[in-house]
Tab-separated table of C-alpha atoms and ligand atoms in Angstrom:
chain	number	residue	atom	x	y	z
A	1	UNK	CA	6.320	1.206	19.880
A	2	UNK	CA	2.585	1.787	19.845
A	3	UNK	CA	0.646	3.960	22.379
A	4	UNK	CA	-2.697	5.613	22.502
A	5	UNK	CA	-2.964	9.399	22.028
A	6	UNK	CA	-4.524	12.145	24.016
A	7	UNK	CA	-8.081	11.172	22.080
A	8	UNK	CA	-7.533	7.488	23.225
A	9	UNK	CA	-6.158	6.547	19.293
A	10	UNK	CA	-3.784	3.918	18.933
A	11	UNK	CA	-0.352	5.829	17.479
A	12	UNK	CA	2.953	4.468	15.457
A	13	UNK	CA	5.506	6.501	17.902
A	14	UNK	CA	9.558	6.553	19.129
A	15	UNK	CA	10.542	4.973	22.079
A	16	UNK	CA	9.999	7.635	24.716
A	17	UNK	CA	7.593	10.252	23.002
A	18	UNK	CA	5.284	11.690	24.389
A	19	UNK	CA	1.278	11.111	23.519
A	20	UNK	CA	0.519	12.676	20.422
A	21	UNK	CA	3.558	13.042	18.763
A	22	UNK	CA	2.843	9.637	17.338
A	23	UNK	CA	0.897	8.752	13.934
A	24	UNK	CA	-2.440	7.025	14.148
A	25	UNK	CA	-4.633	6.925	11.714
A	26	UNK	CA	-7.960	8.931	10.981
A	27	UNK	CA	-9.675	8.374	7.669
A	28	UNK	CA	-11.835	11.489	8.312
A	29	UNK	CA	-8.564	13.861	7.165
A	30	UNK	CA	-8.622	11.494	4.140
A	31	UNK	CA	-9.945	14.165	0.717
A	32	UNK	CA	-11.538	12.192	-1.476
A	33	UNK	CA	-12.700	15.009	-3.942
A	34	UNK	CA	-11.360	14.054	-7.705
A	35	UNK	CA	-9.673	10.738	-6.665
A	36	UNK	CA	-11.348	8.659	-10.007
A	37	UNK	CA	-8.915	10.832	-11.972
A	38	UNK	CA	-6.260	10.447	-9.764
A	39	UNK	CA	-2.736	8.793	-11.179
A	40	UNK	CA	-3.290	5.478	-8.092
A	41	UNK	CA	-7.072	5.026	-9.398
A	42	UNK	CA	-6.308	5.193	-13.471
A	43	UNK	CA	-3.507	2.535	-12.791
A	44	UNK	CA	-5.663	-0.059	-11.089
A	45	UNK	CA	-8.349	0.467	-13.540
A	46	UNK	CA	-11.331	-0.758	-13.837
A	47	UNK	CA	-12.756	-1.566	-10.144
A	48	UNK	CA	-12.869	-5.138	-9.327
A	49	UNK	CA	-10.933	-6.638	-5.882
A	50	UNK	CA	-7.915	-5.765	-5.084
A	51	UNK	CA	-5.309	-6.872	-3.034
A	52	UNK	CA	-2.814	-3.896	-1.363
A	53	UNK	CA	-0.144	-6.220	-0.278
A	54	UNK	CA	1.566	-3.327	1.411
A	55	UNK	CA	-1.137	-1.545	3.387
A	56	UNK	CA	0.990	0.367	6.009
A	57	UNK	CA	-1.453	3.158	7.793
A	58	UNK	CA	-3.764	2.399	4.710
A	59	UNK	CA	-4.313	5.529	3.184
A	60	UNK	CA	-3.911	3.968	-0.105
A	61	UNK	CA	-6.036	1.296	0.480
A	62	UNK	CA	-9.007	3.970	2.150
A	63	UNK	CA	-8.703	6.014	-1.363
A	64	UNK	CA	-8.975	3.424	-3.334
A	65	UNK	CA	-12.035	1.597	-1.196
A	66	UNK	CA	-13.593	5.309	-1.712
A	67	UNK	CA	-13.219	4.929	-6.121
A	68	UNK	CA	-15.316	1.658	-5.318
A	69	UNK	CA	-12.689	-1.080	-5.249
A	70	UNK	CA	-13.222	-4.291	-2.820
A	71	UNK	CA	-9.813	-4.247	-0.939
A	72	UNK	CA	-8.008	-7.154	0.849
A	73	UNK	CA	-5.747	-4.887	3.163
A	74	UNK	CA	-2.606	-7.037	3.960
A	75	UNK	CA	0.382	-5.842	6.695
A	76	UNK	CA	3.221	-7.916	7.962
A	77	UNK	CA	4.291	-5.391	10.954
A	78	UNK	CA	1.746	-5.951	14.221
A	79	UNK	CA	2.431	-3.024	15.263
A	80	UNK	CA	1.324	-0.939	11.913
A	81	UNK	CA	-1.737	-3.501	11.644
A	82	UNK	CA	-2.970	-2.473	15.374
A	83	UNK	CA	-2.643	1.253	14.364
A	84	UNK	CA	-4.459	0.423	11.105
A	85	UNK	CA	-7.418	-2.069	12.490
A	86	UNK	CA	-7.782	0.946	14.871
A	87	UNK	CA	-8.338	3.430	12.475
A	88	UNK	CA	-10.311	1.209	10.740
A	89	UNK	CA	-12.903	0.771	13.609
A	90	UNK	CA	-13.417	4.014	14.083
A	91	UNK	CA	-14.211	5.015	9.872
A	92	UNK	CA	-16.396	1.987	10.552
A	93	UNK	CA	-18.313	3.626	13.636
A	94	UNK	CA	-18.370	7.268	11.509
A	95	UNK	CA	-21.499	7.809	9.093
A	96	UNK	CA	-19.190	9.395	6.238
A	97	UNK	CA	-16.455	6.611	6.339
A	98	UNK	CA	-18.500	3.604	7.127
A	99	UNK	CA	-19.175	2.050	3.806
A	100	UNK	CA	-15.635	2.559	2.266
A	101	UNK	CA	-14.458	0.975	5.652
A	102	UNK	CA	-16.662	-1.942	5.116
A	103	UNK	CA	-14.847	-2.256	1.752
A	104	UNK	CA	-11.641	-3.283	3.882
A	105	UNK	CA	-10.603	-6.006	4.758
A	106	UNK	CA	-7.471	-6.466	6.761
A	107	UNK	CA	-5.114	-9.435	6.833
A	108	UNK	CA	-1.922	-9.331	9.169
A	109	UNK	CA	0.600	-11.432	8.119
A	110	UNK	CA	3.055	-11.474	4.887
A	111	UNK	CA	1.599	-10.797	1.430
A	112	UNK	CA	3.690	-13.350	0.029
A	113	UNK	CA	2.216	-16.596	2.557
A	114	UNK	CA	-1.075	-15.292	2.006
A	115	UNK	CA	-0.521	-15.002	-1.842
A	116	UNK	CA	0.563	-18.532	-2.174
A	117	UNK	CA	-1.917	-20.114	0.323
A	118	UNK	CA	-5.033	-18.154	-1.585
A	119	UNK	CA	-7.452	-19.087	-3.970
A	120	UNK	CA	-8.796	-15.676	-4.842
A	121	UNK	CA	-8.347	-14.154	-8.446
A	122	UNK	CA	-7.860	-10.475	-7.805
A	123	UNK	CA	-8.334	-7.628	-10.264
A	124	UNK	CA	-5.212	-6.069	-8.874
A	125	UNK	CA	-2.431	-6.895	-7.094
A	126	UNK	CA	-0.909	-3.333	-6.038
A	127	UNK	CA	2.307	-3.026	-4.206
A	128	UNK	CA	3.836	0.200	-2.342
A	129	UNK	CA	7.108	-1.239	-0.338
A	130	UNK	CA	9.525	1.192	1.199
A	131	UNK	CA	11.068	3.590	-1.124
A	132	UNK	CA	15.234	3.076	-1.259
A	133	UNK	CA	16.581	5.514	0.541
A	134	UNK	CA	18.269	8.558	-1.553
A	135	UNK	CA	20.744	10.499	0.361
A	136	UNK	CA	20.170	13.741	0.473
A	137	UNK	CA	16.288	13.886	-0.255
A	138	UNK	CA	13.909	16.309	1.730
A	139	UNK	CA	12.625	14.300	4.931
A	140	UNK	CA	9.483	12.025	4.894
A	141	UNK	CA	6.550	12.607	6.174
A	142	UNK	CA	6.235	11.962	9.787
A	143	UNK	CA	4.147	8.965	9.482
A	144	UNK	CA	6.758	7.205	6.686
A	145	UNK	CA	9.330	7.862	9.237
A	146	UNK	CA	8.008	5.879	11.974
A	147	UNK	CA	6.673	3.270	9.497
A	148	UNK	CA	10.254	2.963	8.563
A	149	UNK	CA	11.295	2.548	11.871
A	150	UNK	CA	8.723	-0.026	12.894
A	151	UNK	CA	9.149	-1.942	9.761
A	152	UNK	CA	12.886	-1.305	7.982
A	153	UNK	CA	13.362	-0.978	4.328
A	154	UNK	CA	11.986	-4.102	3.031
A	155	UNK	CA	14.076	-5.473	1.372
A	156	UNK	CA	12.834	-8.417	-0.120
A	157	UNK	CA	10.356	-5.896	-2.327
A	158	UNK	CA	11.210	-7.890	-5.602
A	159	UNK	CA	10.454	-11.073	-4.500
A	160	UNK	CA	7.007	-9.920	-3.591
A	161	UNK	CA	6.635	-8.638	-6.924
A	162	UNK	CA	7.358	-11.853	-7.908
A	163	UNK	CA	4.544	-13.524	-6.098
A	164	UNK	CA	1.918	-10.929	-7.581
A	165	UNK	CA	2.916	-11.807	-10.739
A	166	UNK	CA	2.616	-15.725	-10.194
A	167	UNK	CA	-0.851	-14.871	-8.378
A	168	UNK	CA	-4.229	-14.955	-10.370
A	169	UNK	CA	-4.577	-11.437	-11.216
A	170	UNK	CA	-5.195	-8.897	-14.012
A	171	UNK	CA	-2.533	-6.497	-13.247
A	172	UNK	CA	-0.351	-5.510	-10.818
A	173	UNK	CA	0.670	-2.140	-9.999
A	174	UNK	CA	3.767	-0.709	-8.189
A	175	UNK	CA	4.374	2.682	-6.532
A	176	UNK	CA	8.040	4.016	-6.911
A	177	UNK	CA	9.799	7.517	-6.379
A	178	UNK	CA	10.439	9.349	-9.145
A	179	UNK	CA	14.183	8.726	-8.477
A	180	UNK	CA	14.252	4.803	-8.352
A	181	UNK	CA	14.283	2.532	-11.222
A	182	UNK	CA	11.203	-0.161	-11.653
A	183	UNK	CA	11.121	-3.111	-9.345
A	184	UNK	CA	11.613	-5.363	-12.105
A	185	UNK	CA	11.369	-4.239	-15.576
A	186	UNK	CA	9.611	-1.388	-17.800
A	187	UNK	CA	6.019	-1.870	-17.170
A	188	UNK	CA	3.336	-1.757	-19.677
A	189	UNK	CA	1.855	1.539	-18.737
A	190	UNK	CA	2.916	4.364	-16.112
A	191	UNK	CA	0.953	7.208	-14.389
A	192	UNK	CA	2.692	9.999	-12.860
A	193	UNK	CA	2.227	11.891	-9.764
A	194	UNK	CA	3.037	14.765	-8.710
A	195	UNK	CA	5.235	12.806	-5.496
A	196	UNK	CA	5.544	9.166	-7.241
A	197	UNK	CA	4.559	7.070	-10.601
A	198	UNK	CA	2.525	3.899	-10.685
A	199	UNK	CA	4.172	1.084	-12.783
A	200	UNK	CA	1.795	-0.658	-14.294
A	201	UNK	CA	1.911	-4.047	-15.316
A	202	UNK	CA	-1.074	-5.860	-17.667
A	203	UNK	CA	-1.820	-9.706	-17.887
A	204	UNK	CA	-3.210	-9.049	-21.499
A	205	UNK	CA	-0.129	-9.393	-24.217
A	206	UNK	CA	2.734	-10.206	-21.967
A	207	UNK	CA	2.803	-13.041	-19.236
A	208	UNK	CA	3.099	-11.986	-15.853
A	209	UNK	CA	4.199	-15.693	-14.905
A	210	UNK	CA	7.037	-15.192	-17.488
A	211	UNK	CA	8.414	-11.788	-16.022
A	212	UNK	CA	8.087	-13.422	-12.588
A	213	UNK	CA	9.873	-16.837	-13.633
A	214	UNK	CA	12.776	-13.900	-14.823
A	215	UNK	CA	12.890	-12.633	-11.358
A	216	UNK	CA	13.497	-16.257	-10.058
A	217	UNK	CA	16.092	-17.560	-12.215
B	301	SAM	C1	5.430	2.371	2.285
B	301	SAM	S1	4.456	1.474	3.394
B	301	SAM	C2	2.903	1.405	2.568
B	301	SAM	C3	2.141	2.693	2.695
B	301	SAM	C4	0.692	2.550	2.285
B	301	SAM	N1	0.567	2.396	0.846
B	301	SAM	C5	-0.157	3.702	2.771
B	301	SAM	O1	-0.875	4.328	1.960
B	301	SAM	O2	-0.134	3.963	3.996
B	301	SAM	C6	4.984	-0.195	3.145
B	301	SAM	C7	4.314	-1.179	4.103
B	301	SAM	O3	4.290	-2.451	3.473
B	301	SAM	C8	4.525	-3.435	4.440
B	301	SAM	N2	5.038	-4.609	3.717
B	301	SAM	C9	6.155	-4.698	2.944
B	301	SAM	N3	6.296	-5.927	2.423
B	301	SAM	C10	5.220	-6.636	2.866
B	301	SAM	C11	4.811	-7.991	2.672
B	301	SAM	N4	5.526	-8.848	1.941
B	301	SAM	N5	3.658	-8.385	3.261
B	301	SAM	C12	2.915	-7.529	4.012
B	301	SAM	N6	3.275	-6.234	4.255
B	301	SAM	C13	4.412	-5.810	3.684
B	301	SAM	C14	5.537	-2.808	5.373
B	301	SAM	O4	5.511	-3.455	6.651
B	301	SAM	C15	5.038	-1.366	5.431
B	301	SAM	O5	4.137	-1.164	6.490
């Protein structure tokens, strides 16, 4: 469910919890100090627009709007897009945030519709979909957990790599646990994290169509 919080902020919360136990999203928290060196920036290289076909509460998206990417912002869930378009408005109405907010904009719907209806050639297609649950594992942040219960597992995370790869785009970039194999296969180049690794896969040398056509046969 979605409610507002004690500051009047749109929040991502459990049936039944009370205001402010909820996650909304504030881009002012967001540190931005050293992100062009930063594992999510080197991956997408050089800036250029980029679609984040998984924007969730958008941090990734916000950071990588801040390194001076143009970002199409796209979310399937309503309920995560309100929180986000909320948090949005208000970067957009803060002096600090204002011009990396302008650099966003957000789509509702599914990635995959709006990747086959488009015309647009993106730099970067980047995808983050739910990590697979490991048993075991420390608990997610508070946020990921209510993502995961507004939204599920998604499931169908190959497929939309599949789509990037047909799409008009340079490269396409996946975030993954340390623990889970690649969405499809090895990718050209990978940056670690500290938390996660960014599988990076280039047009240049190796078809993305092929890999893609792979995926569907
Ligand atoms: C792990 S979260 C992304 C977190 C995000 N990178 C961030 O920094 O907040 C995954 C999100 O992708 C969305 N998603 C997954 N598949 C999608 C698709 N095909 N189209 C649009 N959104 C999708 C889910 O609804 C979920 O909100």
């Amino acid at each position: 469910m979605v409610g507002r919080d004690p500051e009047g902020r749109l929040e991502l919360a459990v049936e039944g919890a009370r205001s402010g136990h909820g996650a909304s999203v504030d881009f002012r928290r967001t540190t931005l100090r050293g992100i062009s060196s930063s594992p999510l920036i080197r991956a997408c290289g050089p800036r250029g627009t980029l679609l984040d076909a998984t924007a969730g509460l958008g941090g990734d998206s916000f950071i990588l709007a801040a390194a001076g990417f143009s970002v199409t912002a796209v979310e399937r869930s309503p309920l995560v897009a309100a929180v986000l378009r909320d948090g949005l408005a208000r970067a957009a109405a803060e002096p600090r945030t204002a011009t990396i907010a302008a650099r966003i904009e957000l789509r509702e719907g599914d990635a995959r519709t709006i990747i086959a209806a488009s015309q647009s050639v993106w730099s970067v297609i980047y995808l983050d979909p739910m990590y697979p649950v490991k048993s075991g594992s420390a608990l997610a942040p508070k946020p990921i957990r209510l993502v995961r219960e507004a939204v599920g597992d998604d499931l169908d995370s190959r497929l939309l790599f599949c789509a990037a790869a047909q799409a008009s785009c340079g490269r396409v970039v996946v975030k993954r646990p340390h623990h889970a194999e690649s969405l499809w296969c090895e990718p050209d180049l990978v940056f670690e994290s500290k938390l996660a690794r960014y599988d990076t896969y280039l047009r240049q040398g190796k078809s993305l169509r092929a890999m893609a056509q792979g995926i569907e046969s």
